[in-house]
CSV table of C-alpha atoms in Angstrom, one decimal:
chain,number,residue,atom,x,y,z
B,1,UNK,CA,114.0,124.6,120.9
B,2,UNK,CA,113.5,121.1,120.0
B,3,UNK,CA,113.0,117.8,121.5
B,4,UNK,CA,114.6,114.5,121.4
B,5,UNK,CA,112.3,111.6,120.3
B,6,UNK,CA,113.1,108.1,120.6
B,7,UNK,CA,110.5,106.0,118.4
B,8,UNK,CA,110.5,102.2,119.0
B,9,UNK,CA,107.6,99.5,118.0
B,10,UNK,CA,105.7,97.5,120.3
B,11,UNK,CA,104.9,94.4,118.0
B,12,UNK,CA,107.4,91.6,117.2
B,13,UNK,CA,107.3,89.0,114.5
B,14,UNK,CA,106.5,85.1,115.2
B,15,UNK,CA,109.1,82.6,116.5
B,16,UNK,CA,109.3,80.9,113.4
B,17,UNK,CA,110.7,77.2,114.0
B,18,UNK,CA,110.7,76.5,117.4
B,19,UNK,CA,112.9,73.7,117.7
B,20,UNK,CA,115.7,76.2,116.7
B,21,UNK,CA,115.6,78.1,119.7
B,22,UNK,CA,117.6,77.0,122.9
B,23,UNK,CA,114.9,78.6,125.2
B,24,UNK,CA,111.2,79.4,125.3
B,25,UNK,CA,111.2,82.4,123.1
B,26,UNK,CA,108.3,84.0,125.0
B,27,UNK,CA,110.3,84.0,128.4
B,28,UNK,CA,113.0,86.2,128.9
B,29,UNK,CA,116.3,84.7,129.6
B,30,UNK,CA,119.6,86.2,131.0
B,31,UNK,CA,122.4,84.7,130.1
B,32,UNK,CA,126.6,85.6,129.3
B,33,UNK,CA,125.4,89.3,129.8
B,34,UNK,CA,122.8,88.9,126.9
B,35,UNK,CA,118.8,89.0,127.3
B,36,UNK,CA,117.3,86.2,124.9
B,37,UNK,CA,113.6,85.9,123.6
B,38,UNK,CA,111.6,87.1,120.5
B,39,UNK,CA,111.4,90.8,120.1
B,40,UNK,CA,114.1,91.4,122.8
B,41,UNK,CA,116.4,93.1,120.3
B,42,UNK,CA,113.7,93.9,117.6
B,43,UNK,CA,112.7,96.4,119.2
B,44,UNK,CA,112.4,96.1,122.8
B,45,UNK,CA,116.3,97.2,123.4
B,46,UNK,CA,115.6,100.5,121.7
B,47,UNK,CA,112.5,101.1,123.6
B,48,UNK,CA,114.2,100.3,127.0
B,49,UNK,CA,117.3,102.5,126.0
B,50,UNK,CA,114.8,105.4,125.7
B,51,UNK,CA,113.0,104.7,129.0
B,52,UNK,CA,116.5,104.1,130.7
B,53,UNK,CA,117.7,107.7,129.1
B,54,UNK,CA,114.8,109.3,130.4
B,55,UNK,CA,114.6,107.9,133.6
B,56,UNK,CA,117.9,108.6,134.6
B,57,UNK,CA,117.0,112.4,134.3
B,58,UNK,CA,114.1,111.8,136.5
B,59,UNK,CA,115.9,109.6,139.3
B,60,UNK,CA,118.3,112.3,139.8
B,61,UNK,CA,116.0,115.3,139.3
B,62,UNK,CA,117.6,117.0,136.5
B,63,UNK,CA,116.0,118.7,133.8
B,64,UNK,CA,117.9,118.1,130.5
B,65,UNK,CA,118.5,120.6,128.2
B,66,UNK,CA,116.1,119.1,125.5
B,67,UNK,CA,113.2,116.9,126.3
B,68,UNK,CA,113.3,113.6,125.8
B,69,UNK,CA,110.1,112.0,124.1
B,70,UNK,CA,109.1,108.6,124.0
B,71,UNK,CA,106.9,107.0,121.5
B,72,UNK,CA,105.9,103.3,121.3
B,73,UNK,CA,104.1,102.4,118.1
B,74,UNK,CA,101.9,99.7,116.7
B,75,UNK,CA,102.3,97.4,113.9
B,76,UNK,CA,105.6,98.2,112.3
B,77,UNK,CA,106.3,94.6,111.6
B,78,UNK,CA,103.4,94.7,108.9
B,79,UNK,CA,103.4,98.0,107.5
B,80,UNK,CA,102.6,100.7,110.6
B,81,UNK,CA,98.9,101.1,109.4
B,82,UNK,CA,97.7,101.7,113.1
B,83,UNK,CA,101.0,103.0,114.3
B,84,UNK,CA,103.5,105.6,112.6
B,85,UNK,CA,101.3,106.1,109.3
B,86,UNK,CA,98.1,106.6,111.7
B,87,UNK,CA,100.3,109.1,113.7
B,88,UNK,CA,101.4,110.9,110.7
B,89,UNK,CA,98.3,111.2,108.9
B,90,UNK,CA,96.1,112.2,112.3
B,91,UNK,CA,98.6,113.7,114.7
B,92,UNK,CA,101.2,115.1,112.7
B,93,UNK,CA,101.5,118.0,114.8
B,94,UNK,CA,103.4,115.9,117.5
B,95,UNK,CA,106.7,116.6,115.5
B,96,UNK,CA,108.5,119.5,115.0
B,97,UNK,CA,110.7,120.1,111.9
B,98,UNK,CA,113.5,120.7,114.3
B,99,UNK,CA,113.4,117.8,116.3
B,100,UNK,CA,115.7,115.1,116.5
B,101,UNK,CA,114.1,112.0,115.5
B,102,UNK,CA,116.2,108.6,116.4
B,103,UNK,CA,114.4,105.2,115.7
B,104,UNK,CA,116.4,102.7,117.3
B,105,UNK,CA,115.4,100.1,114.8
B,106,UNK,CA,118.5,99.2,113.1
B,107,UNK,CA,122.3,99.3,113.5
B,108,UNK,CA,125.9,97.1,114.3
B,109,UNK,CA,127.7,95.9,117.0
B,110,UNK,CA,129.9,98.5,117.3
B,111,UNK,CA,127.0,101.0,117.2
B,112,UNK,CA,128.8,103.4,114.6
B,113,UNK,CA,126.5,103.4,111.5
B,114,UNK,CA,123.7,106.0,111.3
B,115,UNK,CA,121.4,105.0,108.7
B,116,UNK,CA,120.0,108.0,106.8
B,117,UNK,CA,118.5,106.7,103.7
B,118,UNK,CA,116.2,103.3,102.4
B,119,UNK,CA,115.6,101.8,99.4
B,120,UNK,CA,112.3,102.3,98.0
B,121,UNK,CA,110.1,99.1,98.6
B,122,UNK,CA,107.7,97.2,96.9
B,123,UNK,CA,105.9,93.9,97.6
B,124,UNK,CA,103.8,92.5,94.7
B,125,UNK,CA,101.4,89.6,94.6
B,126,UNK,CA,100.9,87.8,91.4
B,127,UNK,CA,97.7,85.9,90.8
B,128,UNK,CA,97.9,83.7,87.5
B,129,UNK,CA,94.8,82.3,86.2
B,130,UNK,CA,95.0,79.6,83.6
B,131,UNK,CA,93.4,76.2,82.9
B,132,UNK,CA,93.3,73.4,85.3
B,133,UNK,CA,93.6,70.1,83.6
B,134,UNK,CA,95.0,66.4,83.9
B,135,UNK,CA,99.2,66.2,84.4
B,136,UNK,CA,99.1,64.0,81.2
B,137,UNK,CA,97.1,66.2,79.0
B,138,UNK,CA,98.8,69.6,79.2
B,139,UNK,CA,97.4,70.7,75.9
B,140,UNK,CA,94.0,70.7,77.3
B,141,UNK,CA,95.0,73.6,79.8
B,142,UNK,CA,96.8,76.7,80.4
B,143,UNK,CA,99.6,76.0,83.1
B,144,UNK,CA,99.4,78.8,85.8
B,145,UNK,CA,102.3,77.6,87.4
B,146,UNK,CA,104.7,77.3,83.9
B,147,UNK,CA,103.5,81.2,83.4
B,148,UNK,CA,104.2,82.0,86.7
B,149,UNK,CA,107.6,80.5,86.9
B,150,UNK,CA,108.5,82.4,83.8
B,151,UNK,CA,107.2,85.8,85.3
B,152,UNK,CA,109.3,85.1,88.5
B,153,UNK,CA,112.3,85.0,86.7
B,154,UNK,CA,111.4,87.9,85.1
B,155,UNK,CA,110.7,89.8,87.8
B,156,UNK,CA,114.1,89.0,89.1
B,157,UNK,CA,115.8,90.1,85.8
B,158,UNK,CA,114.6,93.6,86.5
B,159,UNK,CA,117.9,93.8,88.5
B,160,UNK,CA,119.5,94.2,85.0
B,161,UNK,CA,117.4,97.4,84.0
B,162,UNK,CA,117.5,98.9,87.1
B,163,UNK,CA,121.1,98.4,87.5
B,164,UNK,CA,122.6,101.5,88.9
B,165,UNK,CA,124.9,101.0,91.9
B,166,UNK,CA,124.4,102.9,95.2
B,167,UNK,CA,127.5,102.6,97.6
B,168,UNK,CA,125.5,104.1,100.4
B,169,UNK,CA,123.6,100.4,100.4
B,170,UNK,CA,124.6,97.1,101.1
B,171,UNK,CA,124.0,95.5,98.8
B,172,UNK,CA,124.8,98.4,96.6
B,173,UNK,CA,122.1,97.3,93.7
B,174,UNK,CA,118.5,96.7,93.3
B,175,UNK,CA,117.0,93.5,94.1
B,176,UNK,CA,114.0,91.8,92.9
B,177,UNK,CA,113.4,88.4,94.8
B,178,UNK,CA,110.5,86.1,94.5
B,179,UNK,CA,109.6,85.0,97.8
B,180,UNK,CA,106.1,83.4,99.1
B,181,UNK,CA,104.5,80.9,97.1
B,182,UNK,CA,100.9,80.0,98.0
B,183,UNK,CA,99.7,76.4,97.6
B,184,UNK,CA,98.0,75.5,94.2
B,185,UNK,CA,96.9,72.1,93.5
B,186,UNK,CA,96.6,68.9,95.5
B,187,UNK,CA,98.1,66.2,93.5
B,188,UNK,CA,101.3,66.0,91.5
B,189,UNK,CA,99.2,64.8,88.5
B,190,UNK,CA,97.1,67.8,88.2
B,191,UNK,CA,98.6,71.0,86.2
B,192,UNK,CA,97.1,73.9,88.2
B,193,UNK,CA,94.6,76.7,86.6
B,194,UNK,CA,95.8,79.0,89.6
B,195,UNK,CA,99.1,80.2,90.8
B,196,UNK,CA,99.9,82.9,93.6
B,197,UNK,CA,103.4,84.0,94.2
B,198,UNK,CA,104.9,87.2,95.9
B,199,UNK,CA,108.1,89.3,95.4
B,200,UNK,CA,110.1,91.3,97.6
B,201,UNK,CA,111.6,94.5,95.7
B,202,UNK,CA,114.2,96.8,97.1
B,203,UNK,CA,115.1,99.4,94.8
B,204,UNK,CA,117.6,102.1,94.8
B,205,UNK,CA,116.1,105.6,95.6
B,206,UNK,CA,117.2,106.8,91.9
B,207,UNK,CA,114.5,104.7,90.6
B,208,UNK,CA,111.3,105.8,91.2
B,209,UNK,CA,108.1,103.0,92.1
B,210,UNK,CA,106.4,104.2,88.7
B,211,UNK,CA,109.4,103.3,86.6
B,212,UNK,CA,109.3,99.9,88.0
B,213,UNK,CA,105.7,99.4,87.7
B,214,UNK,CA,105.8,100.3,84.2
B,215,UNK,CA,108.5,97.8,83.4
B,216,UNK,CA,106.8,95.3,85.6
B,217,UNK,CA,103.6,95.7,83.3
B,218,UNK,CA,105.4,95.0,80.1
B,219,UNK,CA,106.6,91.8,81.4
B,220,UNK,CA,103.5,90.8,82.9
B,221,UNK,CA,101.9,91.2,79.6
B,222,UNK,CA,104.4,89.3,77.6
B,223,UNK,CA,103.9,86.3,80.0
B,224,UNK,CA,100.0,86.9,79.4
B,225,UNK,CA,100.2,86.7,75.8
B,226,UNK,CA,102.9,83.8,75.9
B,227,UNK,CA,100.7,81.3,77.7
B,228,UNK,CA,97.2,82.5,77.5
B,229,UNK,CA,96.7,83.1,80.7
B,230,UNK,CA,95.5,86.4,82.9
B,231,UNK,CA,97.7,87.5,85.9
B,232,UNK,CA,96.3,90.0,88.3
B,233,UNK,CA,99.2,92.2,90.2
B,234,UNK,CA,98.8,93.8,93.3
B,235,UNK,CA,100.7,95.4,95.9
B,236,UNK,CA,101.3,94.3,99.7
B,237,UNK,CA,103.1,97.4,100.4
B,238,UNK,CA,104.8,100.3,98.4
B,239,UNK,CA,106.9,102.8,100.1
B,240,UNK,CA,109.0,105.2,98.7
B,241,UNK,CA,111.7,107.2,101.2
B,242,UNK,CA,113.4,110.6,100.7
B,243,UNK,CA,117.0,110.7,102.5
B,244,UNK,CA,117.9,112.6,105.7
B,245,UNK,CA,121.0,114.9,104.7
B,246,UNK,CA,124.1,113.8,106.2
B,247,UNK,CA,124.5,117.4,107.2
B,248,UNK,CA,121.2,117.2,109.4
B,249,UNK,CA,121.6,118.5,113.0
B,250,UNK,CA,120.3,114.9,114.1
B,251,UNK,CA,123.1,113.6,112.3
B,252,UNK,CA,126.0,115.5,113.3
B,253,UNK,CA,124.9,115.7,117.1
B,254,UNK,CA,124.0,111.6,117.1
B,255,UNK,CA,127.6,111.1,115.9
B,256,UNK,CA,129.4,113.7,118.4
B,257,UNK,CA,127.3,111.9,120.8
B,258,UNK,CA,128.5,108.4,119.4
B,259,UNK,CA,132.0,109.6,119.7
B,260,UNK,CA,131.8,110.9,123.2
B,261,UNK,CA,130.2,107.8,124.9
B,262,UNK,CA,131.3,104.8,122.2
B,263,UNK,CA,134.7,106.3,121.3
B,264,UNK,CA,134.2,105.6,117.7
B,265,UNK,CA,133.6,107.7,114.7
B,266,UNK,CA,130.1,107.2,113.2
B,267,UNK,CA,129.6,106.8,109.4
B,268,UNK,CA,126.5,107.1,107.8
B,269,UNK,CA,125.1,104.3,105.4
B,270,UNK,CA,121.6,103.3,103.7
B,271,UNK,CA,119.6,100.1,104.2
B,272,UNK,CA,117.7,97.9,102.3
B,273,UNK,CA,115.1,96.9,105.2
B,274,UNK,CA,112.2,99.6,105.4
B,275,UNK,CA,111.4,101.5,109.0
B,276,UNK,CA,109.3,104.2,110.2
B,277,UNK,CA,111.7,106.7,109.3
B,278,UNK,CA,110.6,106.6,106.0
B,279,UNK,CA,107.0,108.0,106.2
B,280,UNK,CA,108.9,111.0,108.6
B,281,UNK,CA,111.5,111.5,106.0
B,282,UNK,CA,108.6,112.1,103.4
B,283,UNK,CA,106.9,114.8,105.4
B,284,UNK,CA,110.2,116.5,106.1
B,285,UNK,CA,111.2,115.3,109.3
B,286,UNK,CA,114.7,114.2,109.5
B,287,UNK,CA,114.8,111.0,111.3
B,288,UNK,CA,117.7,108.5,111.6
B,289,UNK,CA,117.9,105.1,112.2
B,290,UNK,CA,120.6,103.8,115.2
B,291,UNK,CA,121.4,101.3,117.7
B,292,UNK,CA,124.0,98.9,119.0
B,293,UNK,CA,123.0,95.9,118.1
B,294,UNK,CA,124.1,92.3,116.8
B,295,UNK,CA,121.6,92.1,114.0
B,296,UNK,CA,119.5,88.8,115.5
B,297,UNK,CA,116.1,90.5,114.4
B,298,UNK,CA,113.8,87.7,113.2
B,299,UNK,CA,116.0,85.1,114.1
B,300,UNK,CA,115.8,81.9,116.3
B,301,UNK,CA,117.7,82.6,119.5
B,302,UNK,CA,117.5,86.6,119.3
B,303,UNK,CA,119.0,88.1,122.1
B,304,UNK,CA,119.9,92.2,122.9
B,305,UNK,CA,123.4,92.8,125.0
B,306,UNK,CA,123.0,94.4,128.3
B,307,UNK,CA,126.0,96.5,128.0
B,308,UNK,CA,124.6,98.0,124.5
B,309,UNK,CA,121.5,99.0,126.1
B,310,UNK,CA,122.8,100.9,128.9
B,311,UNK,CA,125.5,102.4,126.2
B,312,UNK,CA,122.7,103.6,124.0
B,313,UNK,CA,120.7,105.0,127.1
B,314,UNK,CA,123.7,107.4,127.7
B,315,UNK,CA,124.2,108.2,123.9
B,316,UNK,CA,120.5,109.5,123.8
B,317,UNK,CA,120.8,111.0,127.4
B,318,UNK,CA,123.9,112.7,126.4
B,319,UNK,CA,122.1,114.2,123.2
B,320,UNK,CA,119.2,115.6,125.7
B,321,UNK,CA,122.5,117.2,127.7
B,322,UNK,CA,123.8,119.1,124.7
């Protein structure tokens, strides 16, 4: 026998620019068949669908063919250290290799895509140490910003080394994107001796993170030697993920449930974003990511469509009944 797991996270991301919201993001607003508020789609929609699926059996005094188990986790948005990763380290026996594990933390407006694979993720932090000086005398310093700028371009260019496409993903290629920049000097006329920036890298699974690290270290060394600076590299996150086979029971049975409830043919995809499915897959648990959503996560005026919540609950209940 096996269980039907619905695993959702409780934490939400910050609001962002408050002026872009049409309502208070911390107060639920129902309008036009939608529920608005921060976190209502990511990930409270999936959480509620799981609860409704289980509650429907309880209210009708029906014992389903397979037990629905609900798991609500912490800190998915910041690495899952105290959420799924903790559970997989300390309480791995919660799960059975035969369980059907559903992560309702991604999807599309039709509910037709079943996510079975994720790109490898690496978040790098680059601390460039040079020598500060006056803006009129760059010859007396070592411009950490200039060195970091060249390194950012070299990081971005790594897509031309790791250039194999995988049609399972959108986009189908690996991405190496410089992102967050920390403040360095306080004045325009100061050449910085210290600079920190970060890069978000999403790498197709055909490449290992060790391959990426090796190439990156060569590029860092080139910049250090050219500008006479020191660059410290650290990793805020690094995650490799095995795929769930498209023939796994959780995939085929979910596809059958989608056909029965939504009346559409499901298709399997991969995604660039990371979910808690990665940790499960790496330990041999076949997990899928699926939900019916308009993909408003992390955006202003985030909403969940009420009819989607109900339809997804019915889909989960269908899986538990078969």
